[in-house]
CSV table of C-alpha atoms in Angstrom, one decimal:
chain,number,residue,atom,x,y,z
J,207,MET,CA,-12.0,28.9,4.0
J,208,GLU,CA,-11.6,29.0,0.3
J,209,TYR,CA,-10.4,26.0,-1.6
J,210,LYS,CA,-7.2,26.6,-3.4
J,211,ASN,CA,-6.3,24.6,-6.5
J,212,THR,CA,-2.6,23.8,-6.4
J,213,TRP,CA,-2.1,23.8,-10.2
J,214,GLU,CA,-2.6,27.6,-10.1
J,215,PHE,CA,0.6,28.1,-8.0
J,216,TYR,CA,3.0,26.2,-10.2
J,217,LYS,CA,5.1,27.7,-13.0
J,218,GLU,CA,6.0,25.9,-16.2
J,219,GLU,CA,9.3,24.7,-15.0
J,220,GLN,CA,7.8,23.3,-11.8
J,221,LEU,CA,5.1,21.5,-13.8
J,222,LYS,CA,7.8,19.5,-15.6
J,223,GLU,CA,9.1,18.4,-12.1
J,224,VAL,CA,5.5,17.3,-11.2
J,225,ASP,CA,5.2,15.2,-14.4
J,226,ALA,CA,8.7,13.6,-13.9
J,227,PHE,CA,7.8,12.8,-10.3
J,228,ALA,CA,4.5,11.3,-11.3
J,229,GLN,CA,6.2,9.0,-13.8
J,230,GLU,CA,8.5,7.7,-11.1
J,231,TYR,CA,5.6,7.2,-8.8
J,232,MET,CA,3.7,5.2,-11.5
J,233,LYS,CA,6.7,2.9,-12.0
J,234,PHE,CA,6.8,2.3,-8.2
J,235,LEU,CA,3.1,1.3,-8.4
J,236,ASP,CA,3.6,-1.0,-11.4
J,237,ASN,CA,6.6,-2.8,-9.7
J,238,GLY,CA,5.1,-2.9,-6.3
J,239,LYS,CA,1.7,-4.6,-6.2
J,240,THR,CA,2.4,-6.5,-3.0
J,241,GLU,CA,4.2,-5.6,0.2
J,242,ARG,CA,7.1,-7.7,-0.7
J,243,GLU,CA,7.5,-6.1,-4.1
J,244,CYS,CA,7.4,-2.7,-2.5
J,245,ILE,CA,10.1,-3.6,0.0
J,246,ASP,CA,12.4,-5.0,-2.7
J,247,GLN,CA,12.1,-1.7,-4.6
J,248,ILE,CA,12.6,0.4,-1.5
J,249,VAL,CA,15.7,-1.5,-0.3
J,250,ASN,CA,17.3,-1.3,-3.8
J,251,ARG,CA,16.7,2.4,-3.9
J,252,ILE,CA,17.8,3.4,-0.4
J,253,GLU,CA,21.0,1.3,-0.6
J,254,GLU,CA,22.0,3.3,-3.7
J,255,GLU,CA,21.5,6.4,-1.6
J,256,GLY,CA,23.9,5.2,1.2
J,257,TYR,CA,21.5,3.5,3.6
J,258,ARG,CA,23.0,0.5,5.5
J,259,GLU,CA,21.2,-2.5,6.9
J,260,LEU,CA,20.8,-2.1,10.7
J,261,ASN,CA,21.8,-5.7,11.6
J,262,ALA,CA,24.9,-5.3,9.4
J,263,VAL,CA,25.9,-2.2,11.3
J,264,ILE,CA,25.4,-3.9,14.7
J,265,SER,CA,27.4,-6.9,13.6
J,266,SER,CA,30.3,-4.7,12.4
J,267,GLY,CA,30.6,-3.0,15.8
J,268,ASP,CA,30.3,0.4,14.1
J,269,LYS,CA,28.6,3.4,15.8
J,270,LEU,CA,26.2,5.8,14.2
J,271,ALA,CA,27.0,9.5,13.8
J,272,VAL,CA,25.2,12.6,12.4
J,273,GLY,CA,24.2,12.0,8.8
J,274,ASP,CA,24.4,8.2,8.9
J,275,LYS,CA,21.5,6.3,7.3
J,276,VAL,CA,20.3,2.9,8.3
J,277,TYR,CA,17.2,0.7,7.7
J,278,SER,CA,15.7,-2.5,9.0
J,279,VAL,CA,13.3,-4.8,7.2
J,280,TRP,CA,10.9,-7.0,9.1
J,281,MET,CA,9.7,-10.3,7.5
J,282,ASN,CA,10.1,-8.7,4.0
J,283,LYS,CA,6.9,-6.8,4.5
J,284,SER,CA,7.7,-3.8,6.6
J,285,ILE,CA,10.6,-1.4,6.8
J,286,VAL,CA,11.9,1.5,9.0
J,287,MET,CA,14.5,4.0,7.9
J,288,PHE,CA,16.6,6.5,10.0
J,289,GLN,CA,18.8,9.4,9.1
J,290,ILE,CA,20.7,10.5,12.2
J,291,GLY,CA,20.3,14.1,13.1
J,292,LYS,CA,22.4,16.5,15.2
J,293,ASN,CA,20.2,16.5,18.3
J,294,ARG,CA,20.0,13.6,20.8
J,295,MET,CA,17.4,11.1,19.9
J,296,GLU,CA,16.3,11.3,23.6
J,297,ASP,CA,14.8,14.7,22.6
J,298,GLY,CA,12.6,13.2,20.0
J,299,ILE,CA,12.6,12.3,16.3
J,300,ASN,CA,10.5,13.3,13.3
J,301,ILE,CA,8.5,10.3,11.9
J,302,LEU,CA,6.6,9.7,8.6
J,303,GLY,CA,4.5,6.6,8.8
J,304,ALA,CA,2.5,5.0,5.9
J,305,HIS,CA,1.3,1.5,5.0
J,306,ILE,CA,2.1,-0.6,1.9
J,307,ASP,CA,-0.7,-3.2,2.0
J,308,SER,CA,-3.8,-2.6,-0.1
J,309,PRO,CA,-7.2,-4.3,-0.5
J,310,ARG,CA,-7.0,-7.4,-2.7
J,311,LEU,CA,-8.0,-11.1,-2.9
J,312,ASP,CA,-5.8,-13.6,-1.1
J,313,ILE,CA,-5.6,-17.2,-2.3
J,314,LYS,CA,-6.5,-19.8,0.3
J,315,GLN,CA,-4.2,-22.6,1.5
J,316,ASN,CA,-6.2,-25.3,-0.2
J,317,PRO,CA,-7.5,-23.4,-3.2
J,318,LEU,CA,-7.4,-25.4,-6.4
J,319,TYR,CA,-10.5,-27.2,-7.5
J,320,GLU,CA,-12.5,-27.9,-10.7
J,321,ASP,CA,-16.2,-27.3,-11.3
J,322,GLY,CA,-18.3,-27.2,-14.5
J,323,GLY,CA,-15.2,-27.6,-16.7
J,324,PHE,CA,-13.3,-24.7,-15.1
J,325,ALA,CA,-10.3,-24.7,-12.8
J,326,TYR,CA,-10.6,-22.3,-9.9
J,327,LEU,CA,-8.5,-20.8,-7.1
J,328,ASP,CA,-10.5,-20.2,-3.9
J,329,THR,CA,-9.9,-16.8,-2.4
J,330,HIS,CA,-10.5,-14.7,0.7
J,331,TYR,CA,-10.8,-10.9,0.2
J,332,TYR,CA,-8.4,-8.8,2.2
J,333,GLY,CA,-9.4,-5.4,3.6
J,334,GLY,CA,-12.5,-3.3,3.0
J,335,VAL,CA,-13.8,-3.9,-0.6
J,336,LYS,CA,-17.0,-3.6,-2.6
J,337,LYS,CA,-17.0,-7.2,-3.7
J,338,TYR,CA,-19.0,-6.5,-6.9
J,339,GLN,CA,-16.1,-4.3,-8.2
J,340,TRP,CA,-13.8,-7.3,-8.5
J,341,VAL,CA,-15.8,-9.3,-11.0
J,342,THR,CA,-15.1,-9.4,-14.8
J,343,ILE,CA,-11.9,-7.4,-14.7
J,344,PRO,CA,-8.4,-8.7,-15.7
J,345,LEU,CA,-6.6,-10.0,-12.6
J,346,ALA,CA,-2.9,-10.9,-11.9
J,347,ILE,CA,-1.4,-13.2,-9.4
J,348,HIS,CA,1.7,-12.0,-7.4
J,349,GLY,CA,3.5,-13.6,-4.4
J,350,VAL,CA,5.7,-16.3,-3.2
J,351,VAL,CA,5.5,-20.1,-2.7
J,352,VAL,CA,7.8,-21.5,-0.1
J,353,LYS,CA,8.5,-25.2,-0.6
J,354,LYS,CA,9.3,-27.7,2.2
J,355,ASP,CA,13.0,-27.4,1.6
J,356,GLY,CA,12.9,-23.7,2.1
J,357,THR,CA,13.1,-22.8,-1.6
J,358,ILE,CA,11.2,-19.6,-2.4
J,359,VAL,CA,9.5,-19.4,-5.7
J,360,GLU,CA,8.4,-15.9,-6.8
J,361,VAL,CA,5.2,-15.7,-8.8
J,362,SER,CA,4.0,-12.8,-11.0
J,363,VAL,CA,1.6,-13.6,-13.8
J,364,GLY,CA,-0.7,-11.2,-15.6
J,365,GLU,CA,1.3,-8.1,-15.9
J,366,LYS,CA,3.3,-8.6,-19.1
J,367,GLU,CA,1.6,-8.1,-22.5
J,368,ASP,CA,2.0,-11.8,-23.4
J,369,ASP,CA,1.0,-13.1,-19.9
J,370,PRO,CA,-2.4,-14.7,-19.4
J,371,VAL,CA,-4.8,-13.0,-16.9
J,372,PHE,CA,-7.4,-14.3,-14.6
J,373,PHE,CA,-10.9,-13.3,-13.7
J,374,VAL,CA,-14.0,-13.7,-11.5
J,375,SER,CA,-17.2,-14.4,-13.5
J,376,ASP,CA,-20.5,-12.7,-13.1
J,377,LEU,CA,-24.0,-13.6,-14.1
J,378,LEU,CA,-25.1,-12.4,-17.5
J,379,ILE,CA,-27.6,-9.5,-17.5
J,380,HIS,CA,-30.2,-11.6,-19.3
J,381,LEU,CA,-30.6,-13.9,-16.2
J,382,ALA,CA,-29.8,-11.4,-13.5
J,383,GLN,CA,-33.3,-10.2,-12.5
J,384,GLU,CA,-33.1,-11.8,-9.0
J,385,GLN,CA,-29.4,-10.9,-8.5
J,386,LEU,CA,-30.1,-7.2,-9.2
J,387,GLU,CA,-32.8,-7.1,-6.5
J,388,LYS,CA,-30.2,-7.9,-3.8
J,389,LYS,CA,-28.4,-5.4,-1.7
J,390,ALA,CA,-25.0,-4.3,-3.1
J,391,ASN,CA,-23.1,-6.2,-0.4
J,392,LYS,CA,-24.9,-9.4,-1.4
J,393,VAL,CA,-24.8,-9.1,-5.2
J,394,ILE,CA,-21.5,-10.9,-5.1
J,395,GLU,CA,-20.8,-13.1,-2.0
J,396,GLY,CA,-17.3,-13.4,-0.6
J,397,GLU,CA,-17.2,-17.1,-1.4
J,398,ALA,CA,-18.1,-16.3,-5.0
J,399,LEU,CA,-14.9,-14.4,-5.6
J,400,ASP,CA,-13.0,-17.4,-6.8
J,401,ILE,CA,-10.8,-16.8,-9.8
J,402,ILE,CA,-11.0,-18.8,-13.0
J,403,ILE,CA,-7.6,-20.0,-14.1
J,404,GLY,CA,-8.2,-22.6,-16.8
J,405,ASN,CA,-10.6,-24.5,-19.0
J,406,LYS,CA,-8.5,-26.9,-21.0
J,407,PRO,CA,-8.4,-30.6,-19.8
J,408,LEU,CA,-5.3,-32.7,-19.6
J,409,VAL,CA,-5.9,-35.2,-22.4
J,410,ILE,CA,-4.3,-38.7,-22.3
J,411,ASN,CA,-3.5,-40.6,-25.5
J,412,LYS,CA,-4.8,-44.2,-25.3
J,413,LYS,CA,-3.3,-47.0,-27.3
J,414,ASP,CA,-4.9,-50.1,-28.8
J,415,ASP,CA,-3.5,-53.7,-28.6
J,416,LYS,CA,-1.0,-53.0,-31.4
J,417,GLY,CA,0.4,-50.0,-29.7
J,418,ASP,CA,-1.1,-47.5,-32.0
J,419,THR,CA,-2.8,-44.4,-30.8
J,420,ASP,CA,-6.5,-45.2,-30.7
J,421,GLU,CA,-8.3,-42.3,-29.0
J,422,ARG,CA,-7.8,-39.3,-26.7
J,423,SER,CA,-9.6,-39.0,-23.4
J,424,ALA,CA,-9.7,-37.0,-20.2
J,425,GLU,CA,-9.7,-38.3,-16.7
J,426,LYS,CA,-11.7,-36.9,-13.8
J,427,ASP,CA,-10.8,-33.3,-12.8
J,428,ALA,CA,-8.8,-33.2,-16.0
J,429,VAL,CA,-8.7,-29.3,-16.1
J,430,LYS,CA,-7.3,-29.2,-12.5
J,431,LYS,CA,-4.7,-31.8,-13.5
J,432,SER,CA,-3.8,-29.7,-16.6
J,433,ILE,CA,-3.2,-26.7,-14.3
J,434,LEU,CA,-1.1,-28.7,-11.9
J,435,GLU,CA,1.0,-29.9,-14.9
J,436,ILE,CA,1.6,-26.3,-15.9
J,437,LEU,CA,2.5,-25.2,-12.4
J,438,GLN,CA,5.0,-28.1,-12.2
J,439,LYS,CA,6.6,-27.2,-15.5
J,440,SER,CA,6.7,-23.4,-14.9
J,441,TYR,CA,7.4,-23.2,-11.2
J,442,ASP,CA,8.3,-26.7,-10.0
J,443,ILE,CA,5.5,-26.5,-7.4
J,444,GLU,CA,2.9,-29.1,-6.6
J,445,GLU,CA,-0.6,-28.7,-5.1
J,446,GLU,CA,0.6,-29.2,-1.4
J,447,ASP,CA,2.9,-26.2,-1.9
J,448,PHE,CA,-0.1,-23.9,-1.7
J,449,ILE,CA,-0.1,-24.6,2.1
J,450,SER,CA,3.0,-22.4,2.5
J,451,ALA,CA,2.3,-19.8,-0.1
J,452,GLU,CA,1.4,-16.1,0.0
J,453,LEU,CA,-0.3,-15.3,-3.3
J,454,GLU,CA,-2.2,-12.1,-3.8
J,455,VAL,CA,-4.7,-11.5,-6.6
J,456,VAL,CA,-4.6,-7.9,-7.8
J,457,PRO,CA,-5.9,-5.9,-10.8
J,458,ALA,CA,-3.7,-6.6,-13.9
J,459,GLY,CA,-2.3,-3.7,-15.8
J,460,LYS,CA,-0.1,-0.6,-15.3
J,461,ALA,CA,-0.8,2.7,-13.8
J,462,ARG,CA,-2.2,5.2,-16.3
J,463,GLU,CA,-2.4,8.9,-16.7
J,464,ALA,CA,-6.1,10.0,-16.6
J,465,GLY,CA,-7.9,12.8,-18.3
J,466,PHE,CA,-7.3,14.6,-21.6
J,467,ASP,CA,-5.0,16.9,-19.6
J,468,ARG,CA,-3.2,14.0,-18.0
J,469,SER,CA,-3.6,15.6,-14.7
J,470,MET,CA,-4.5,12.5,-12.7
J,471,ILE,CA,-3.2,9.0,-12.1
J,472,LEU,CA,-5.4,5.9,-12.2
J,473,ALA,CA,-3.9,2.9,-10.6
J,474,TYR,CA,-4.3,0.0,-8.2
J,475,GLY,CA,-3.0,0.3,-4.6
J,476,GLN,CA,-2.7,4.1,-4.3
J,477,ASP,CA,-4.1,3.7,-0.8
J,478,ASP,CA,-1.6,3.9,0.7
J,479,ARG,CA,1.4,3.5,-1.6
J,480,VAL,CA,1.0,7.1,-2.7
J,481,CYS,CA,2.0,8.2,0.9
J,482,ALA,CA,4.6,5.5,1.1
J,483,PHE,CA,6.3,6.7,-2.1
J,484,THR,CA,6.2,10.4,-1.2
J,485,SER,CA,7.5,9.6,2.3
J,486,LEU,CA,10.4,7.6,0.8
J,487,GLU,CA,11.2,10.4,-1.6
J,488,ALA,CA,11.1,12.9,1.2
J,489,MET,CA,13.6,10.9,3.2
J,490,LEU,CA,15.9,10.7,0.3
J,491,GLU,CA,15.7,14.4,-0.5
J,492,ILE,CA,16.4,15.9,2.9
J,493,LYS,CA,19.9,17.0,3.8
J,494,GLU,CA,21.4,17.1,7.3
J,495,THR,CA,18.7,17.7,9.9
J,496,GLU,CA,18.6,18.8,13.5
J,497,ARG,CA,16.3,15.9,14.6
J,498,THR,CA,16.7,12.4,13.5
J,499,ALA,CA,14.4,11.6,10.6
J,500,CYS,CA,12.5,8.4,10.4
J,501,CYS,CA,10.2,6.7,8.0
J,502,ILE,CA,8.0,3.6,8.8
J,503,LEU,CA,6.3,1.7,6.0
J,504,VAL,CA,4.2,-1.1,7.4
J,505,ASP,CA,2.0,-4.0,6.5
J,506,LYS,CA,-1.5,-5.1,7.7
J,507,GLU,CA,-3.1,-1.6,8.1
J,508,GLU,CA,-6.1,-2.6,6.0
J,509,ILE,CA,-7.0,-5.3,8.5
J,510,GLY,CA,-6.3,-3.5,11.8
J,511,SER,CA,-2.4,-3.2,11.9
J,512,VAL,CA,-2.3,-6.7,13.5
J,513,GLY,CA,0.4,-9.3,13.3
J,514,ALA,CA,4.2,-9.2,13.4
J,515,THR,CA,4.5,-6.9,10.4
J,516,GLY,CA,1.7,-4.6,11.5
J,517,MET,CA,2.1,-1.3,13.4
J,518,ARG,CA,0.8,-2.9,16.6
J,519,SER,CA,3.9,-5.1,16.8
J,520,ARG,CA,7.1,-3.8,18.5
J,521,PHE,CA,9.4,-4.0,15.5
J,522,PHE,CA,9.5,-0.2,15.3
J,523,GLU,CA,10.1,0.3,19.0
J,524,ASN,CA,12.9,-2.3,18.9
J,525,ALA,CA,14.5,-0.6,15.9
J,526,VAL,CA,14.5,2.7,17.6
J,527,ALA,CA,16.2,1.1,20.7
J,528,GLU,CA,18.9,-0.4,18.5
J,529,VAL,CA,19.6,2.9,16.7
J,530,MET,CA,19.7,4.8,20.0
J,531,ASN,CA,22.2,2.2,21.3
J,532,LEU,CA,24.4,2.7,18.2
J,533,THR,CA,24.4,6.4,18.8
J,534,GLY,CA,25.5,5.9,22.4
J,535,GLY,CA,22.3,7.2,24.0
J,536,TYR,CA,20.2,4.2,24.8
J,537,SER,CA,18.5,3.4,28.1
J,538,GLU,CA,15.0,2.3,28.7
J,539,LEU,CA,14.2,5.8,30.1
J,540,ASN,CA,15.8,7.5,27.1
J,541,LEU,CA,13.8,5.3,24.7
J,542,ARG,CA,10.6,6.3,26.4
J,543,ARG,CA,11.6,10.0,26.3
J,544,CYS,CA,12.5,9.7,22.6
J,545,LEU,CA,9.1,8.3,21.6
J,546,ALA,CA,7.1,10.7,23.8
J,547,ARG,CA,8.9,13.8,22.4
J,548,SER,CA,8.7,12.7,18.8
J,549,CYS,CA,6.5,14.3,16.1
J,550,MET,CA,4.7,12.1,13.6
J,551,LEU,CA,2.7,12.5,10.4
J,552,SER,CA,0.5,9.4,10.0
J,553,SER,CA,0.7,9.4,6.2
J,554,ASP,CA,-2.5,7.9,4.9
J,555,VAL,CA,-5.0,8.9,2.2
J,556,SER,CA,-8.1,10.9,2.6
J,557,SER,CA,-11.4,10.6,0.7
J,558,ALA,CA,-11.7,13.1,-2.2
J,559,PHE,CA,-14.9,15.0,-2.9
J,560,ASP,CA,-16.9,13.2,-5.6
J,561,PRO,CA,-19.7,15.5,-7.1
J,562,ALA,CA,-21.5,12.3,-8.3
J,563,PHE,CA,-22.1,11.4,-4.6
J,564,ALA,CA,-22.1,14.9,-3.1
J,565,SER,CA,-24.6,14.1,-0.3
J,566,SER,CA,-22.0,11.8,1.3
J,567,PHE,CA,-19.7,14.7,2.1
J,568,ASP,CA,-19.7,17.9,4.1
J,569,LYS,CA,-18.4,20.3,1.4
J,570,LYS,CA,-16.9,22.6,4.0
J,571,ASN,CA,-14.8,19.8,5.5
J,572,VAL,CA,-13.8,17.6,2.6
J,573,ALA,CA,-10.6,17.2,0.6
J,574,TYR,CA,-10.7,18.2,-3.1
J,575,LEU,CA,-8.5,16.7,-5.8
J,576,SER,CA,-5.7,19.1,-6.6
J,577,GLY,CA,-6.3,20.9,-3.3
J,578,GLY,CA,-2.9,20.0,-2.0
J,579,MET,CA,-1.8,17.9,0.9
J,580,VAL,CA,-4.7,16.9,3.2
J,581,PHE,CA,-4.8,17.0,7.0
J,582,ASN,CA,-7.3,15.0,9.0
J,583,LYS,CA,-7.4,16.3,12.6
J,584,PHE,CA,-9.4,13.2,13.4
J,585,THR,CA,-10.7,10.0,11.7
J,586,GLY,CA,-12.7,7.3,13.3
J,587,SER,CA,-16.4,6.8,12.9
J,588,ARG,CA,-19.6,8.1,14.5
J,589,GLY,CA,-18.5,10.0,17.7
J,590,LYS,CA,-14.8,9.9,16.5
J,591,SER,CA,-14.7,6.3,17.7
J,592,GLY,CA,-11.2,4.7,17.2
J,593,SER,CA,-9.7,8.1,16.3
J,594,ASN,CA,-6.5,9.8,17.0
J,595,ASP,CA,-7.6,13.4,17.5
J,596,ALA,CA,-4.6,15.7,17.2
J,597,ASN,CA,-4.2,18.6,19.6
J,598,ALA,CA,-4.5,22.3,18.5
J,599,GLU,CA,-0.9,23.1,19.5
J,600,TYR,CA,0.5,20.5,17.1
J,601,LEU,CA,-1.8,21.7,14.3
J,602,GLY,CA,-0.6,25.3,14.9
J,603,HIS,CA,3.0,24.1,14.7
J,604,ILE,CA,2.3,22.3,11.4
J,605,ARG,CA,0.6,25.4,10.0
J,606,ALA,CA,3.6,27.5,10.8
J,607,ILE,CA,5.9,25.1,9.0
J,608,PHE,CA,3.8,24.9,5.9
J,609,GLU,CA,3.4,28.6,5.7
J,610,LYS,CA,7.1,29.1,5.9
J,611,GLU,CA,7.8,26.5,3.2
J,612,GLN,CA,4.8,27.6,1.1
J,613,VAL,CA,3.2,24.2,1.0
J,614,ASN,CA,-0.5,24.2,-0.1
J,615,PHE,CA,-2.6,22.1,2.2
J,616,GLN,CA,-6.3,21.5,3.1
J,617,THR,CA,-8.2,20.0,6.0
J,618,ALA,CA,-10.8,17.4,5.8
J,619,GLU,CA,-12.8,14.7,7.6
J,620,LEU,CA,-13.7,11.2,6.2
J,621,GLY,CA,-17.2,11.8,4.9
J,622,ARG,CA,-20.4,13.2,6.5
J,623,VAL,CA,-20.9,12.6,10.2
J,624,ASP,CA,-22.6,9.3,11.0
J,625,LEU,CA,-22.2,8.0,7.5
J,626,GLY,CA,-19.1,5.8,8.0
J,627,GLY,CA,-15.5,6.4,8.8
J,628,GLY,CA,-12.1,4.7,9.0
J,629,GLY,CA,-8.8,4.6,10.8
J,630,THR,CA,-5.1,4.7,10.3
J,631,ILE,CA,-1.9,3.8,12.3
J,632,ALA,CA,-2.0,7.2,14.0
J,633,TYR,CA,-3.6,6.0,17.3
J,634,ILE,CA,-1.0,3.3,17.7
J,635,LEU,CA,1.9,5.7,17.6
J,636,ALA,CA,0.0,8.1,19.8
J,637,LEU,CA,0.1,5.5,22.6
J,638,TYR,CA,3.7,6.5,23.2
J,639,GLY,CA,2.4,10.0,24.0
J,640,MET,CA,3.9,11.6,20.9
J,641,ASN,CA,2.2,14.2,18.7
J,642,VAL,CA,0.5,12.6,15.7
J,643,ILE,CA,-1.8,13.8,13.0
J,644,ASP,CA,-3.2,12.1,9.9
J,645,CYS,CA,-2.3,13.6,6.6
J,646,GLY,CA,-1.7,12.5,3.0
J,647,VAL,CA,-3.2,12.6,-0.5
J,648,ALA,CA,-6.8,12.9,-1.5
J,649,VAL,CA,-8.0,9.8,-3.4
J,650,LEU,CA,-11.1,9.2,-5.6
J,651,ASN,CA,-12.5,5.7,-5.7
J,652,MET,CA,-10.7,4.7,-2.5
J,653,HIS,CA,-10.4,0.9,-2.1
J,654,ALA,CA,-11.7,0.2,-5.6
J,655,PRO,CA,-9.5,-1.9,-7.9
J,656,TRP,CA,-8.6,1.4,-9.7
J,657,GLU,CA,-8.1,4.6,-7.6
J,658,ALA,CA,-7.5,8.1,-8.8
J,659,THR,CA,-5.2,10.8,-7.5
J,660,SER,CA,-4.0,14.2,-8.8
J,661,LYS,CA,-0.4,14.5,-9.9
J,662,ILE,CA,-0.1,17.9,-8.3
J,663,ASP,CA,-1.3,16.5,-4.9
J,664,VAL,CA,1.3,13.7,-5.0
J,665,TYR,CA,4.1,16.2,-5.6
J,666,GLU,CA,2.9,18.8,-3.1
J,667,THR,CA,2.6,16.0,-0.4
J,668,LYS,CA,6.2,15.1,-1.0
J,669,ARG,CA,7.1,18.8,-0.5
J,670,GLY,CA,5.1,18.8,2.7
J,671,TYR,CA,6.9,15.8,4.1
J,672,VAL,CA,10.3,17.3,3.4
J,673,ALA,CA,9.2,20.5,5.2
J,674,PHE,CA,8.0,18.4,8.2
J,675,LEU,CA,11.2,16.4,8.5
J,676,GLN,CA,13.4,19.4,8.4
J,677,ASN,CA,11.4,21.7,10.7
J,678,ALA,CA,9.1,19.9,13.1
J,679,ASP,CA,10.1,20.3,16.8
J,680,LEU,CA,7.8,21.1,19.7
J,681,ASN,CA,10.5,20.9,22.4
């Protein structure tokens, strides 16, 4: 099949929409470098569009009718949204599911120390990263510190022009002969990814017998003490407060347009916030639908979808049960029928073809930047291990929808056979028996501190999600 460049299909007026959409997406990335920040943005946005908080609806005693919109947030890191359709939920719903966590460095619970005149924060990398990519680049710290009295202190340092930034040091090239002989996964060890946060010691003024200032001196660990003084003054936190903190180290700086033609977006966290943003926008764009529309944006996908905020938890299933109850159609059997008869797009990114590393891809079965929305019938590794392998009937149904709505799409797999692989949340939803397929946006430099996407792919994917929510139904 021939690769079709989506730019060729768009007229001048449509290209303006693409650029405007890209600008909004870039703002979303800039303001959402952690899961919590993404959730804050999403809630603010959907409440403006008439969404109500699910627990508030339950408490009010109200029922849900066709066209009503509700959402539920779990632990400030995951969210599920529903727009009630005309059909019974028992007959299935249409689901978009993406994740909002991204690879990063997490600060440990006992992180602050001094060595060689530097103050450091000890980190543990999160998700699949090439560790050497995280050295000598400007880094920012985002997150929350929860004090013993329950007070939540929000932290965001490194994004404003007058903010300080942080960094991980690397060995100078003049002394790196032995280092450069190591394998790439050993060039920088995980325990060497500690960030430098200061170098100036806390100096104490000493006085002589007459009370006059005699000299200035620094105590032991004076740089560490200087940092603690700054943290106390700026955030009213002390060293022990790191125990109950969630602080994430991410690349500092805003999303940027890339290329002389400004056709691409270069930014941190596009895996998988590009699919989260387009899923959100699709939910807000649809009008009244036959089947209830649902969007799940979850945490912890990059480490196996574990924990209370990951897709393996039952918060989604519980939310569906509550919504069914508010529509008057809940029973345990109806819930099972709803989930089994649902259709889902597991919205995650796919690897884009990189000519510089052409041998890593099968050119006939790879996604191309600007090739439109990407479908991965299967993911996994080696012999499709850990994959959700969508059935042909579902793929045929999706093809028919996209042809009707004139959505440009391509199919792909994640690299050459036996070279590697990866997974998504698709297999978890498939456990209910529903039809699920992986799809999303092609990304260059996936899991690097700065990832690249095509503006046209981002916009076309949103169009594809709208078409799916309005038309998918295999009953």
